[in-house]
């Protein structure tokens, strides 16, 4: 039997952590100035990368962290620092990377990871997989993960209509807003990691 309680619990948790509405301005800022076809491809690549990372950690995440002697707080702090670097580039308007390299990097980092498949989502999935009872529990967990990534793709895919409405001036405004939001997310993630280190010490 499909466990709707497990499905709903994990789906809502991932929705809050991954925040599809909140990712929209960041996605628009990072993909602005590119052809619509490239933007759609980047949305798909970002979701595929995020799903791949989540799947790997869902299957053997605890073993990976234990083998590398990496704690969850360390993962959170590292992800926060990476996001902060990206946020500073958005705030200052730096676009020095070659276009092809930039396209690949944006789809992989920071969109795929750590924005979508961040420490919070990874830890939630690891715990959900460990707690799931039997075959039905596992199916419910992976169905919630898949459904969340479908929602993320739909959100980013159809947010591209906004770019055609707000034009270049609006894109600059969205870029600065996204940089400010992303910097706040990054700092909060670092704070959460530091607090966990303090509580466990």
mmCIF file of C-alpha atoms in Angstrom:
data_model
loop_
_atom_site.group_PDB
_atom_site.id
_atom_site.type_symbol
_atom_site.label_atom_id
_atom_site.label_comp_id
_atom_site.label_asym_id
_atom_site.label_seq_id
_atom_site.Cartn_x
_atom_site.Cartn_y
_atom_site.Cartn_z
ATOM 1 C CA UNK A 1 0.000 0.000 0.000
ATOM 2 C CA UNK A 2 1.134 3.533 -0.771
ATOM 3 C CA UNK A 3 1.793 5.500 2.440
ATOM 4 C CA UNK A 4 0.259 8.948 1.839
ATOM 5 C CA UNK A 5 1.348 10.183 5.277
ATOM 6 C CA UNK A 6 5.024 9.553 4.478
ATOM 7 C CA UNK A 7 4.595 11.014 0.987
ATOM 8 C CA UNK A 8 2.874 14.173 2.247
ATOM 9 C CA UNK A 9 5.289 14.712 5.116
ATOM 10 C CA UNK A 10 8.430 14.490 2.968
ATOM 11 C CA UNK A 11 6.899 16.419 0.062
ATOM 12 C CA UNK A 12 5.937 19.344 2.319
ATOM 13 C CA UNK A 13 9.335 19.274 4.012
ATOM 14 C CA UNK A 14 11.159 19.401 0.672
ATOM 15 C CA UNK A 15 8.778 22.079 -0.630
ATOM 16 C CA UNK A 16 9.636 24.345 2.301
ATOM 17 C CA UNK A 17 13.380 23.658 2.035
ATOM 18 C CA UNK A 18 13.722 23.805 -1.764
ATOM 19 C CA UNK A 19 11.171 26.645 -2.002
ATOM 20 C CA UNK A 20 10.085 26.612 -5.693
ATOM 21 C CA UNK A 21 8.532 30.141 -5.549
ATOM 22 C CA UNK A 22 11.668 31.522 -3.897
ATOM 23 C CA UNK A 23 13.972 29.929 -6.470
ATOM 24 C CA UNK A 24 12.196 31.735 -9.327
ATOM 25 C CA UNK A 25 13.921 35.154 -9.071
ATOM 26 C CA UNK A 26 17.308 33.488 -8.553
ATOM 27 C CA UNK A 27 16.782 31.281 -11.600
ATOM 28 C CA UNK A 28 15.709 34.295 -13.681
ATOM 29 C CA UNK A 29 18.768 36.268 -12.554
ATOM 30 C CA UNK A 30 21.214 33.473 -13.306
ATOM 31 C CA UNK A 31 19.757 32.650 -16.735
ATOM 32 C CA UNK A 32 18.951 36.157 -18.021
ATOM 33 C CA UNK A 33 20.368 37.151 -21.390
ATOM 34 C CA UNK A 34 20.353 33.626 -22.805
ATOM 35 C CA UNK A 35 18.086 32.260 -25.558
ATOM 36 C CA UNK A 36 14.831 30.720 -24.344
ATOM 37 C CA UNK A 37 15.928 27.293 -25.583
ATOM 38 C CA UNK A 38 19.105 27.481 -23.475
ATOM 39 C CA UNK A 39 17.133 28.645 -20.430
ATOM 40 C CA UNK A 40 14.721 25.721 -20.746
ATOM 41 C CA UNK A 41 17.640 23.326 -21.080
ATOM 42 C CA UNK A 42 19.285 24.824 -17.992
ATOM 43 C CA UNK A 43 16.080 24.372 -15.987
ATOM 44 C CA UNK A 44 15.984 20.707 -16.994
ATOM 45 C CA UNK A 45 19.709 20.221 -16.276
ATOM 46 C CA UNK A 46 19.424 21.846 -12.856
ATOM 47 C CA UNK A 47 16.526 19.592 -11.870
ATOM 48 C CA UNK A 48 18.335 16.491 -13.161
ATOM 49 C CA UNK A 49 21.487 17.406 -11.223
ATOM 50 C CA UNK A 50 19.464 18.061 -8.071
ATOM 51 C CA UNK A 51 17.603 14.758 -8.416
ATOM 52 C CA UNK A 52 20.840 12.891 -9.052
ATOM 53 C CA UNK A 53 22.500 14.356 -5.951
ATOM 54 C CA UNK A 54 19.423 13.715 -3.799
ATOM 55 C CA UNK A 55 19.149 10.136 -5.114
ATOM 56 C CA UNK A 56 22.801 9.359 -4.391
ATOM 57 C CA UNK A 57 22.552 10.694 -0.854
ATOM 58 C CA UNK A 58 19.198 8.988 -0.355
ATOM 59 C CA UNK A 59 20.709 5.628 -1.263
ATOM 60 C CA UNK A 60 24.079 5.880 0.472
ATOM 61 C CA UNK A 61 24.302 9.366 1.989
ATOM 62 C CA UNK A 62 25.145 8.390 5.544
ATOM 63 C CA UNK A 63 27.894 6.066 4.342
ATOM 64 C CA UNK A 64 29.380 8.840 2.163
ATOM 65 C CA UNK A 65 29.441 11.329 5.051
ATOM 66 C CA UNK A 66 30.879 8.753 7.444
ATOM 67 C CA UNK A 67 33.566 7.677 4.956
ATOM 68 C CA UNK A 68 34.659 11.275 4.353
ATOM 69 C CA UNK A 69 34.383 12.099 8.079
ATOM 70 C CA UNK A 70 32.127 15.020 7.163
ATOM 71 C CA UNK A 71 29.456 16.145 9.615
ATOM 72 C CA UNK A 72 26.108 17.600 8.597
ATOM 73 C CA UNK A 73 26.981 21.040 10.090
ATOM 74 C CA UNK A 74 30.181 21.109 8.004
ATOM 75 C CA UNK A 75 28.101 20.353 4.904
ATOM 76 C CA UNK A 76 25.736 23.213 5.776
ATOM 77 C CA UNK A 77 28.564 25.718 6.357
ATOM 78 C CA UNK A 78 30.339 24.753 3.115
ATOM 79 C CA UNK A 79 27.093 25.087 1.141
ATOM 80 C CA UNK A 80 26.422 28.467 2.738
ATOM 81 C CA UNK A 81 29.865 29.789 1.806
ATOM 82 C CA UNK A 82 29.404 28.635 -1.782
ATOM 83 C CA UNK A 83 26.008 30.354 -2.004
ATOM 84 C CA UNK A 84 27.479 33.526 -0.517
ATOM 85 C CA UNK A 85 30.102 33.708 -3.279
ATOM 86 C CA UNK A 86 27.386 33.376 -5.937
ATOM 87 C CA UNK A 87 25.243 35.988 -4.167
ATOM 88 C CA UNK A 88 28.093 38.508 -4.138
ATOM 89 C CA UNK A 89 28.530 38.066 -7.901
ATOM 90 C CA UNK A 90 24.815 38.729 -8.435
ATOM 91 C CA UNK A 91 24.880 41.808 -6.200
ATOM 92 C CA UNK A 92 27.943 43.314 -7.892
ATOM 93 C CA UNK A 93 26.822 42.360 -11.402
ATOM 94 C CA UNK A 94 29.928 40.342 -12.271
ATOM 95 C CA UNK A 95 29.501 38.337 -15.473
ATOM 96 C CA UNK A 96 33.069 37.666 -16.483
ATOM 97 C CA UNK A 97 32.801 33.942 -17.230
ATOM 98 C CA UNK A 98 32.688 32.764 -20.864
ATOM 99 C CA UNK A 99 29.142 32.057 -21.919
ATOM 100 C CA UNK A 100 29.486 28.310 -22.542
ATOM 101 C CA UNK A 101 31.254 27.699 -19.239
ATOM 102 C CA UNK A 102 28.780 29.925 -17.479
ATOM 103 C CA UNK A 103 25.824 27.965 -18.865
ATOM 104 C CA UNK A 104 27.212 24.697 -17.586
ATOM 105 C CA UNK A 105 28.187 26.114 -14.191
ATOM 106 C CA UNK A 106 24.814 27.746 -13.588
ATOM 107 C CA UNK A 107 22.950 24.514 -14.256
ATOM 108 C CA UNK A 108 25.273 22.518 -12.019
ATOM 109 C CA UNK A 109 26.329 25.152 -9.464
ATOM 110 C CA UNK A 110 24.548 26.918 -7.846
ATOM 111 C CA UNK A 111 21.162 25.831 -9.296
ATOM 112 C CA UNK A 112 21.471 22.059 -9.143
ATOM 113 C CA UNK A 113 23.569 22.149 -6.012
ATOM 114 C CA UNK A 114 23.495 23.679 -3.440
ATOM 115 C CA UNK A 115 20.360 25.743 -4.199
ATOM 116 C CA UNK A 116 18.038 22.838 -5.003
ATOM 117 C CA UNK A 117 19.958 19.879 -3.580
ATOM 118 C CA UNK A 118 21.257 21.721 -0.539
ATOM 119 C CA UNK A 119 22.292 20.367 2.851
ATOM 120 C CA UNK A 120 18.760 20.717 4.256
ATOM 121 C CA UNK A 121 17.188 18.675 1.449
ATOM 122 C CA UNK A 122 19.979 16.085 1.573
ATOM 123 C CA UNK A 123 19.657 15.559 5.321
ATOM 124 C CA UNK A 124 15.840 15.364 5.105
ATOM 125 C CA UNK A 125 16.032 12.688 2.425
ATOM 126 C CA UNK A 126 18.674 10.660 4.304
ATOM 127 C CA UNK A 127 16.479 10.642 7.418
ATOM 128 C CA UNK A 128 13.297 9.855 5.467
ATOM 129 C CA UNK A 129 14.913 6.869 3.734
ATOM 130 C CA UNK A 130 16.259 5.564 7.029
ATOM 131 C CA UNK A 131 12.872 5.876 8.768
ATOM 132 C CA UNK A 132 10.740 4.462 5.928
ATOM 133 C CA UNK A 133 9.263 1.064 6.847
ATOM 134 C CA UNK A 134 9.136 -1.645 4.209
ATOM 135 C CA UNK A 135 8.582 -1.440 0.473
ATOM 136 C CA UNK A 136 5.534 0.852 0.652
ATOM 137 C CA UNK A 137 7.422 3.367 2.804
ATOM 138 C CA UNK A 138 10.363 3.446 0.405
ATOM 139 C CA UNK A 139 8.055 3.861 -2.600
ATOM 140 C CA UNK A 140 6.299 6.755 -0.852
ATOM 141 C CA UNK A 141 9.615 8.459 -0.060
ATOM 142 C CA UNK A 142 10.926 8.228 -3.614
ATOM 143 C CA UNK A 143 7.554 9.275 -5.051
ATOM 144 C CA UNK A 144 7.691 12.431 -2.894
ATOM 145 C CA UNK A 145 11.237 13.154 -4.100
ATOM 146 C CA UNK A 146 10.225 12.702 -7.751
ATOM 147 C CA UNK A 147 7.071 14.826 -7.349
ATOM 148 C CA UNK A 148 9.056 17.643 -5.753
ATOM 149 C CA UNK A 149 11.488 17.743 -8.659
ATOM 150 C CA UNK A 150 8.616 17.834 -11.148
ATOM 151 C CA UNK A 151 7.245 20.874 -9.295
ATOM 152 C CA UNK A 152 10.684 22.520 -9.393
ATOM 153 C CA UNK A 153 11.004 21.951 -13.136
ATOM 154 C CA UNK A 154 7.522 23.302 -13.881
ATOM 155 C CA UNK A 155 8.185 26.377 -11.720
ATOM 156 C CA UNK A 156 11.482 27.236 -13.436
ATOM 157 C CA UNK A 157 10.295 26.272 -16.911
ATOM 158 C CA UNK A 158 7.283 28.608 -16.862
ATOM 159 C CA UNK A 159 8.958 31.396 -14.892
ATOM 160 C CA UNK A 160 10.757 32.279 -18.154
ATOM 161 C CA UNK A 161 7.582 34.051 -19.279
ATOM 162 C CA UNK A 162 8.359 36.679 -16.626
ATOM 163 C CA UNK A 163 11.584 37.669 -18.414
ATOM 164 C CA UNK A 164 9.658 38.550 -21.564
ATOM 165 C CA UNK A 165 7.393 40.818 -19.499
ATOM 166 C CA UNK A 166 9.899 42.677 -17.290
ATOM 167 C CA UNK A 167 12.491 43.344 -20.056
ATOM 168 C CA UNK A 168 16.179 44.193 -19.423
ATOM 169 C CA UNK A 169 15.621 46.796 -16.694
ATOM 170 C CA UNK A 170 13.477 44.391 -14.728
ATOM 171 C CA UNK A 171 16.059 41.647 -15.120
ATOM 172 C CA UNK A 172 18.705 43.868 -13.506
ATOM 173 C CA UNK A 173 16.340 44.576 -10.616
ATOM 174 C CA UNK A 174 15.520 40.872 -10.227
ATOM 175 C CA UNK A 175 19.240 40.047 -10.317
ATOM 176 C CA UNK A 176 20.016 42.424 -7.442
ATOM 177 C CA UNK A 177 16.977 41.190 -5.494
ATOM 178 C CA UNK A 178 18.041 37.583 -6.075
ATOM 179 C CA UNK A 179 21.556 38.401 -4.881
ATOM 180 C CA UNK A 180 20.208 39.916 -1.679
ATOM 181 C CA UNK A 181 17.869 36.961 -1.046
ATOM 182 C CA UNK A 182 20.591 34.447 -1.814
ATOM 183 C CA UNK A 183 23.080 36.163 0.496
ATOM 184 C CA UNK A 184 20.514 36.031 3.327
ATOM 185 C CA UNK A 185 19.880 32.324 2.650
ATOM 186 C CA UNK A 186 23.639 31.673 2.629
ATOM 187 C CA UNK A 187 24.267 33.516 5.905
ATOM 188 C CA UNK A 188 21.344 31.738 7.581
ATOM 189 C CA UNK A 189 22.680 28.385 6.407
ATOM 190 C CA UNK A 190 26.123 29.190 7.848
ATOM 191 C CA UNK A 191 24.534 30.295 11.137
ATOM 192 C CA UNK A 192 22.513 27.059 11.324
ATOM 193 C CA UNK A 193 25.653 25.031 10.736
ATOM 194 C CA UNK A 194 27.609 26.921 13.404
ATOM 195 C CA UNK A 195 24.748 26.546 15.894
ATOM 196 C CA UNK A 196 24.650 22.795 15.294
ATOM 197 C CA UNK A 197 28.390 22.598 15.896
ATOM 198 C CA UNK A 198 27.945 24.473 19.198
ATOM 199 C CA UNK A 199 25.028 22.273 20.307
ATOM 200 C CA UNK A 200 26.881 19.027 19.548
ATOM 201 C CA UNK A 201 30.154 20.121 21.170
#
